[in-house]
């Protein structure tokens, strides 16, 4: 099924499928940004340095009325969308636009032909990196199945278009069309594609996932779910395994496949020592640096400077990473890792989950933010629950994704792990950050199968299995309560976290089976 593509006749001129060097030249000549001394193109996005979640809308029509999770998605009327579409056409009449025809999805059986219209040349360069680039022979017969139009210069009229501000992201899933106006932040285009895949893929029998993935030398693939700051990119990017991708994947009857063809890495405090692959990719010609400050004297990127935003970014194609997969595909996963950064110091560094427990923690999507990471936060950690580890991009009810995942786990006998990269020996401010060497060792042992042979204890609070020892890892950290000097303080903190989990999960209780509800943590044995 093809989409209702934005008409080519709408624009004054169209530049189609320009490649990297051409797009860099165009962006520089149009004064859309500057070249760093490293060759990277650097753009600033002004007011919007991240996604405008409050300005995102979904058309409510006969197709979407009963299929969209409206508790999590804002509705737009047909009348307002039609007015917006008409005004987008009028806005384009005297504009030079840049069009990229790309694939969303590495698996030819499930990929989606995606056409992206950009007002900015650097946005075209960015999305060319992010999605998968067809061969020249494939472009001749390319017909779009989904279309995104991104006009940063367009200003929405809240009264006429039924939106909140001059910025708007309007998703028409029936016509397979997204209109983006009023934001220079390039991530809006990337996540608009992902949002549609999250709507479209379940009907194809594909589980869409906000995750990173890698594959071992024996073909054993692994999936890493995790919210920002939990180590998703760091733990999946390892020399002994091939990287499929760092952010968005699908799981089909054929196995796991990357939705994308590039990486959109955070660069604040990026260093060659800590992340050499990302550093190298971020310091070369063709890469797009977003809101990275350049030194005045020689235009050297200063990755420690967060004066524009802490959300500085680097966008580059996957082949800029030396150990990235050429195909972006792998077989069914042997392991699933769910990452959280528990700043309360309650969860163990690793735990093995049953399928029911895996669904519970997938729907919960827990991590914790710490003081100073966001404006307005106090001195105490703050629990964050983002269902399916990607609530902002979930058009359908979370139970749709949870049931898909549960069935796939059972069908392929996948081992599931919950990994805490947060705090041990106390909560944030008292304890210490989980040693990265220990986390890497535990994850490595989980993926290799070594951890399955270790002695396990049943956690008295969550009921999952926790290893009692592993060579090279201090056994004490495997039992969180034992790391706290004040055991009563641990029990009190554990009880508080249990209440947070249970309170959050109330919204899902009517949509899951009894075995999943039984996976909830219990307060009665917290002090054991």
XYZ file of C-alpha atoms in Angstrom:
528
model
C 0.000 0.000 0.000
C 1.425 3.374 -0.992
C 1.118 6.526 1.088
C -0.400 9.833 0.079
C 2.959 11.389 -0.704
C 3.408 15.135 -0.600
C 3.014 16.248 -4.244
C 6.207 17.165 -6.095
C 4.356 19.949 -7.886
C 3.899 21.783 -4.579
C 7.479 23.047 -4.436
C 9.327 25.559 -6.583
C 12.206 23.105 -7.048
C 13.152 19.649 -5.859
C 16.577 18.117 -5.306
C 16.241 14.334 -5.124
C 18.448 11.796 -3.391
C 21.585 13.929 -3.150
C 24.489 12.121 -1.497
C 26.704 13.132 1.388
C 29.176 15.496 -0.315
C 26.449 17.285 -2.302
C 24.282 17.787 0.770
C 27.199 19.116 2.826
C 28.050 21.584 0.044
C 24.415 22.684 -0.208
C 24.033 23.084 3.547
C 27.200 25.190 3.810
C 26.359 27.350 0.796
C 22.869 27.976 2.209
C 24.451 28.980 5.558
C 22.564 26.294 7.453
C 25.606 25.551 9.603
C 29.404 25.334 9.609
C 32.131 22.805 9.008
C 34.213 21.791 11.996
C 37.960 21.393 11.489
C 37.338 17.633 11.615
C 35.084 17.797 8.533
C 31.821 17.263 10.424
C 28.883 19.539 9.612
C 27.669 21.437 12.682
C 24.131 22.800 13.005
C 22.364 24.628 15.811
C 18.656 24.054 16.354
C 17.767 27.163 18.333
C 14.773 26.932 20.640
C 14.188 23.214 20.130
C 17.134 21.123 21.322
C 15.008 18.006 21.836
C 11.696 16.508 20.819
C 8.550 18.623 21.316
C 6.401 15.882 22.823
C 3.598 18.269 23.784
C 3.294 19.409 20.160
C 2.796 15.940 18.684
C -0.687 14.949 17.481
C -2.340 11.968 15.814
C -5.313 12.280 13.477
C -8.381 10.701 15.059
C -10.452 9.088 12.328
C -12.382 5.877 11.681
C -9.166 3.824 11.393
C -7.390 5.166 14.455
C -10.282 5.845 16.849
C -10.104 2.345 18.342
C -6.478 1.441 17.597
C -4.542 4.350 19.163
C -3.660 4.491 22.865
C -5.328 7.856 23.406
C -4.208 8.099 27.032
C -0.699 8.561 25.610
C -1.434 10.339 22.311
C -3.047 13.713 21.572
C -5.862 13.731 19.017
C -6.187 16.055 16.011
C -9.435 16.398 14.084
C -9.787 15.767 10.355
C -10.719 19.416 9.836
C -7.584 20.656 11.551
C -5.317 18.208 9.737
C -6.802 19.142 6.353
C -6.182 22.823 7.083
C -2.613 22.060 8.124
C -1.984 20.005 4.989
C -3.352 22.775 2.776
C -1.116 25.331 4.467
C 1.932 23.064 4.097
C 1.264 22.921 0.339
C 0.988 26.704 0.170
C 4.173 27.160 2.203
C 6.112 24.902 -0.180
C 5.109 26.843 -3.300
C 8.247 29.016 -3.430
C 10.644 26.677 -1.613
C 13.575 24.562 -2.717
C 13.038 21.149 -1.144
C 15.325 18.171 -0.624
C 13.816 14.715 -1.037
C 15.310 11.455 0.161
C 13.870 8.060 -0.816
C 14.948 5.563 1.830
C 14.118 2.246 3.464
C 12.945 1.952 7.065
C 14.039 -1.580 7.945
C 16.959 -3.781 6.941
C 14.859 -6.897 6.276
C 13.576 -6.770 2.662
C 10.468 -8.715 3.698
C 9.371 -5.982 6.103
C 11.108 -2.751 5.142
C 8.987 0.320 4.476
C 9.652 2.598 1.511
C 9.925 6.031 3.121
C 10.019 9.397 1.346
C 11.205 12.423 3.331
C 10.757 16.037 2.196
C 13.106 18.518 3.897
C 13.294 22.290 3.814
C 16.897 22.130 5.063
C 19.720 20.369 3.208
C 21.291 19.270 6.502
C 18.026 17.599 7.544
C 18.165 15.618 4.305
C 21.764 14.638 5.124
C 20.735 13.616 8.643
C 17.840 11.387 7.594
C 19.949 9.888 4.794
C 22.299 8.731 7.550
C 19.512 7.552 9.857
C 17.538 5.362 7.448
C 18.781 2.745 4.993
C 19.938 3.882 1.577
C 18.616 2.033 -1.513
C 20.899 0.960 -4.309
C 20.671 3.066 -7.501
C 18.792 0.267 -9.265
C 16.168 0.236 -6.484
C 15.436 3.947 -6.805
C 14.108 3.553 -10.334
C 10.990 1.752 -9.135
C 10.742 3.357 -5.688
C 7.139 4.049 -4.584
C 6.679 5.616 -1.136
C 4.641 3.713 1.455
C 5.140 6.397 4.092
C 5.969 10.100 3.820
C 7.416 12.670 6.231
C 7.437 16.412 5.464
C 9.683 18.587 7.639
C 9.398 22.388 7.295
C 11.188 24.098 10.224
C 10.241 27.528 8.867
C 6.508 26.791 8.930
C 4.595 28.324 11.817
C 1.385 26.634 12.893
C -1.711 28.606 13.877
C -3.134 27.005 17.050
C -6.667 28.186 16.328
C -6.680 27.115 12.679
C -4.709 23.873 13.133
C -5.976 22.723 16.534
C -2.523 22.617 18.125
C -0.824 24.139 21.162
C 1.842 26.382 19.639
C 3.570 27.352 16.393
C 5.347 23.985 16.484
C 3.443 20.929 15.288
C 4.059 17.245 14.553
C 0.892 15.848 12.965
C 0.636 12.095 12.276
C -1.959 10.856 9.804
C -1.594 7.084 10.048
C -4.451 6.442 7.605
C -2.732 8.391 4.817
C 0.708 7.321 6.074
C 1.850 10.915 6.295
C 3.533 13.043 8.979
C 3.797 16.847 8.841
C 6.482 18.533 11.003
C 6.614 22.295 11.351
C 8.382 24.828 13.511
C 11.320 22.784 14.849
C 14.906 22.478 13.647
C 15.603 19.475 15.882
C 16.471 16.688 13.437
C 15.368 13.927 15.796
C 11.712 14.785 15.091
C 11.986 13.180 11.631
C 13.724 10.085 12.934
C 11.178 9.518 15.697
C 8.231 10.208 13.384
C 9.349 7.256 11.276
C 9.748 5.138 14.407
C 6.295 6.122 15.687
C 4.698 4.974 12.443
C 6.636 1.695 12.523
C 5.346 1.173 16.061
C 1.817 1.581 14.709
C 2.260 -0.406 11.512
C 4.560 -3.307 12.412
C 2.410 -5.214 14.951
C -0.172 -5.873 12.229
C 2.648 -7.437 10.186
C 3.499 -9.758 13.075
C 6.647 -7.760 13.844
C 7.626 -6.559 17.311
C 8.962 -2.974 17.047
C 11.522 -2.210 19.750
C 13.287 0.833 21.178
C 16.525 -1.040 21.782
C 20.088 -1.654 20.696
C 21.188 -5.063 19.392
C 24.344 -6.992 18.642
C 25.333 -10.460 17.444
C 28.104 -12.847 18.472
C 30.472 -14.838 16.267
C 28.156 -17.859 16.522
C 25.187 -15.850 15.240
C 23.612 -15.447 18.677
C 21.904 -12.076 18.754
C 21.034 -10.041 21.848
C 18.605 -7.186 22.446
C 19.236 -4.346 24.924
C 16.236 -2.342 26.143
C 16.909 0.745 28.211
C 16.017 4.383 28.706
C 18.509 7.224 28.389
C 21.470 6.949 30.728
C 21.167 3.225 31.462
C 24.066 2.082 29.253
C 22.181 0.774 26.205
C 24.715 2.070 23.686
C 27.774 1.417 25.854
C 26.960 -2.210 26.707
C 25.864 -3.208 23.191
C 28.958 -1.674 21.567
C 31.616 -4.243 22.409
C 34.601 -5.418 20.388
C 33.767 -9.128 20.616
C 30.265 -8.719 19.119
C 28.988 -7.111 15.906
C 26.687 -4.109 16.327
C 23.323 -4.345 14.552
C 22.260 -0.901 15.703
C 21.963 1.379 18.720
C 18.320 2.456 18.884
C 15.475 0.889 16.837
C 14.857 -2.699 15.759
C 12.164 -5.131 14.717
C 11.725 -8.801 15.617
C 10.011 -10.812 12.899
C 9.682 -14.440 11.880
C 13.075 -13.982 10.197
C 14.820 -12.738 13.346
C 16.021 -9.311 14.490
C 16.606 -6.438 12.052
C 17.663 -2.830 12.395
C 15.085 -0.243 11.357
C 17.867 2.245 10.693
C 21.084 2.686 8.781
C 22.817 5.050 11.173
C 23.425 6.180 14.730
C 22.242 9.256 16.629
C 24.667 9.273 19.539
C 24.701 11.624 22.505
C 28.021 13.448 22.598
C 28.032 15.464 25.811
C 31.390 14.741 27.467
C 32.306 12.338 24.657
C 35.948 11.245 24.799
C 38.244 9.136 22.654
C 39.270 7.135 25.696
C 35.782 6.162 26.905
C 34.034 5.686 23.540
C 36.622 5.479 20.752
C 34.239 4.280 18.018
C 31.704 7.068 18.560
C 34.526 9.599 18.915
C 36.053 8.578 15.592
C 32.680 8.602 13.818
C 31.866 12.047 15.224
C 35.104 13.582 13.967
C 34.964 12.952 10.234
C 33.513 14.419 7.070
C 29.826 13.717 6.501
C 28.829 13.409 10.144
C 26.163 15.816 11.407
C 26.861 17.370 14.813
C 23.796 18.924 16.420
C 24.251 21.763 18.952
C 27.912 20.891 19.530
C 29.907 24.022 20.359
C 32.969 24.809 18.202
C 36.003 26.638 19.564
C 36.320 30.114 18.084
C 39.987 29.849 17.152
C 40.037 26.601 15.144
C 36.484 25.182 15.055
C 37.425 22.161 17.109
C 34.297 20.459 18.515
C 34.098 20.889 22.279
C 32.109 17.902 23.465
C 32.362 19.034 27.089
C 30.490 22.280 26.398
C 26.790 21.923 27.212
C 25.992 25.635 26.972
C 23.526 25.093 24.097
C 22.087 21.895 25.556
C 23.121 18.725 27.368
C 21.425 16.879 24.502
C 24.246 17.369 21.992
C 24.158 14.767 19.229
C 26.137 13.134 16.440
C 24.412 11.573 13.431
C 26.360 9.285 11.112
C 25.847 6.180 8.949
C 26.466 2.792 10.539
C 29.438 2.048 8.311
C 31.330 4.790 10.192
C 31.510 2.200 13.025
C 34.157 -0.444 12.329
C 32.332 -3.425 13.851
C 28.851 -2.613 12.560
C 26.860 -5.224 10.651
C 26.719 -4.824 6.882
C 23.249 -6.367 6.649
C 21.616 -5.048 9.822
C 19.979 -8.450 10.290
C 20.476 -11.454 12.563
C 18.603 -14.532 13.714
C 16.208 -14.778 16.631
C 17.795 -13.503 19.867
C 19.198 -15.829 22.466
C 19.112 -13.141 25.154
C 17.165 -10.020 26.069
C 18.709 -7.517 28.475
C 16.517 -4.901 30.166
C 18.630 -2.090 31.564
C 17.781 0.270 34.377
C 19.800 2.685 36.470
C 18.306 2.155 39.922
C 19.399 5.246 41.837
C 17.701 3.886 44.965
C 20.264 1.062 45.275
C 17.636 -1.681 45.714
C 17.925 -3.845 42.596
C 20.743 -6.381 42.112
C 23.292 -5.853 39.323
C 21.721 -8.679 37.298
C 18.710 -10.980 37.610
C 17.239 -13.700 35.407
C 13.572 -13.190 34.521
C 10.823 -15.661 33.716
C 8.655 -14.794 30.666
C 5.973 -13.359 32.980
C 8.536 -11.293 34.879
C 9.997 -10.103 31.591
C 6.594 -8.829 30.479
C 6.073 -7.119 33.855
C 9.384 -5.272 33.662
C 8.963 -4.500 29.957
C 5.596 -2.870 30.605
C 7.039 -1.054 33.630
C 10.094 0.341 31.788
C 11.763 1.446 35.021
C 14.814 3.570 35.607
C 15.609 6.448 37.993
C 16.920 9.941 37.385
C 19.312 11.582 39.789
C 19.627 15.108 41.078
C 21.120 17.559 38.615
C 20.276 15.660 35.449
C 17.152 17.712 34.750
C 16.054 21.219 35.581
C 13.902 21.389 38.696
C 15.037 18.129 40.271
C 15.788 18.212 43.988
C 18.318 16.222 45.957
C 16.449 12.912 45.869
C 16.397 10.370 43.000
C 13.221 10.278 40.919
C 11.656 7.062 39.594
C 10.811 7.020 35.891
C 8.496 4.475 34.300
C 8.384 4.627 30.490
C 6.361 1.643 29.327
C 8.007 -0.625 26.756
C 11.137 1.504 27.290
C 9.724 4.012 24.801
C 6.318 5.437 25.789
C 6.672 8.642 23.698
C 6.777 6.542 20.514
C 3.975 4.076 21.356
C 0.800 4.759 19.333
C -0.856 1.512 20.444
C -1.659 0.272 23.918
C 1.422 -1.171 25.673
C -0.286 -4.556 26.063
C -0.043 -4.984 22.269
C 3.748 -4.830 22.454
C 3.951 -6.717 25.740
C 1.934 -9.660 24.411
C 4.000 -9.762 21.230
C 7.215 -9.840 23.231
C 5.936 -12.504 25.646
C 4.903 -14.783 22.769
C 8.234 -14.359 20.982
C 10.194 -15.053 24.171
C 8.237 -18.253 24.750
C 8.435 -19.390 21.123
C 12.200 -18.986 20.874
C 13.095 -19.883 24.487
C 14.914 -16.592 25.034
C 16.789 -15.907 28.262
C 15.787 -12.571 29.796
C 17.859 -10.483 32.185
C 17.286 -7.354 34.239
C 20.525 -5.391 34.667
C 20.942 -2.537 37.133
C 23.651 -0.084 36.058
C 22.694 2.312 38.871
C 23.771 2.398 42.507
C 25.004 -0.115 45.069
C 25.675 0.219 48.818
C 23.021 2.912 49.202
C 20.940 5.256 47.085
C 22.388 8.111 45.031
C 24.311 10.415 47.354
C 25.193 7.629 49.786
C 26.135 4.594 47.720
C 28.391 4.253 44.700
C 27.729 3.720 41.011
C 27.714 0.063 39.999
C 31.244 -0.769 38.752
C 31.152 -0.841 34.957
C 33.685 -3.683 34.919
C 31.325 -5.813 37.015
C 28.372 -4.965 34.789
C 30.323 -5.860 31.655
C 31.457 -9.152 33.198
C 27.924 -10.099 34.246
C 26.424 -9.202 30.858
C 29.202 -11.086 29.067
C 28.512 -14.148 31.233
C 24.775 -13.865 30.565
C 25.207 -13.690 26.785
C 27.723 -16.547 26.693
C 25.491 -18.844 28.757
C 27.993 -19.020 31.613
C 25.594 -17.365 34.032
C 22.970 -20.045 33.473
C 25.321 -22.555 35.118
C 25.902 -20.431 38.233
C 24.123 -20.985 41.553
C 21.086 -18.721 41.910
C 19.038 -17.403 44.794
C 15.420 -16.234 44.578
C 15.097 -12.550 45.364
C 12.606 -12.176 48.272
C 11.126 -8.955 46.885
C 10.886 -9.411 43.112
C 10.955 -13.210 42.909
C 13.513 -13.311 40.101
C 16.714 -15.367 40.192
C 19.985 -13.685 41.136
C 23.439 -15.301 40.780
C 25.316 -15.735 44.030
C 28.794 -15.648 42.497
C 30.792 -15.128 39.326
C 34.545 -15.243 38.916
C 35.971 -11.743 38.807
C 32.919 -10.103 40.426
C 32.714 -9.165 44.111
C 29.980 -11.482 45.432
C 28.838 -8.846 47.918
C 27.332 -6.600 45.226
C 25.147 -9.480 44.008
C 23.057 -9.097 47.182
C 22.033 -5.415 47.389
C 20.931 -5.520 51.034
C 24.348 -6.834 52.052
C 26.025 -3.760 50.528
C 24.103 -1.327 52.743
C 25.639 -0.445 56.114
C 22.169 0.389 57.448
C 19.954 -2.639 56.705
C 16.818 -0.945 58.044
C 17.397 1.960 55.667
C 17.612 -0.563 52.813
C 14.309 -2.151 53.854
C 12.610 1.230 53.987
C 13.964 2.189 50.571
C 12.953 -1.194 49.135
C 9.412 -0.753 50.449
C 9.238 2.697 48.843
C 10.396 1.347 45.474
C 7.902 -1.532 45.672
C 5.089 0.979 46.142
C 6.308 2.935 43.101
C 6.298 -0.202 40.933
C 2.861 -1.314 42.112
C 1.320 2.119 41.762
C 2.642 2.471 38.223
C 1.465 -1.010 37.176
C -2.153 -0.406 38.174
C -2.786 0.971 34.677
C -1.872 -2.394 33.117
C -3.485 -4.852 35.519
C -6.705 -5.209 33.509
C -4.727 -5.949 30.327
C -2.427 -8.752 31.533
C -2.823 -12.319 32.751
C -2.622 -13.384 36.384
C 0.945 -14.684 36.027
C 2.145 -11.220 34.983
C 0.308 -9.548 37.858
C 1.948 -12.081 40.168
C 5.379 -10.864 39.023
C 4.883 -7.621 40.947
C 7.250 -7.026 43.883
C 5.897 -7.767 47.319
C 6.495 -5.869 50.555
C 5.913 -8.755 52.936
C 9.411 -10.216 52.686
C 11.371 -7.083 51.940
C 13.339 -7.293 55.180
C 14.712 -10.820 54.629
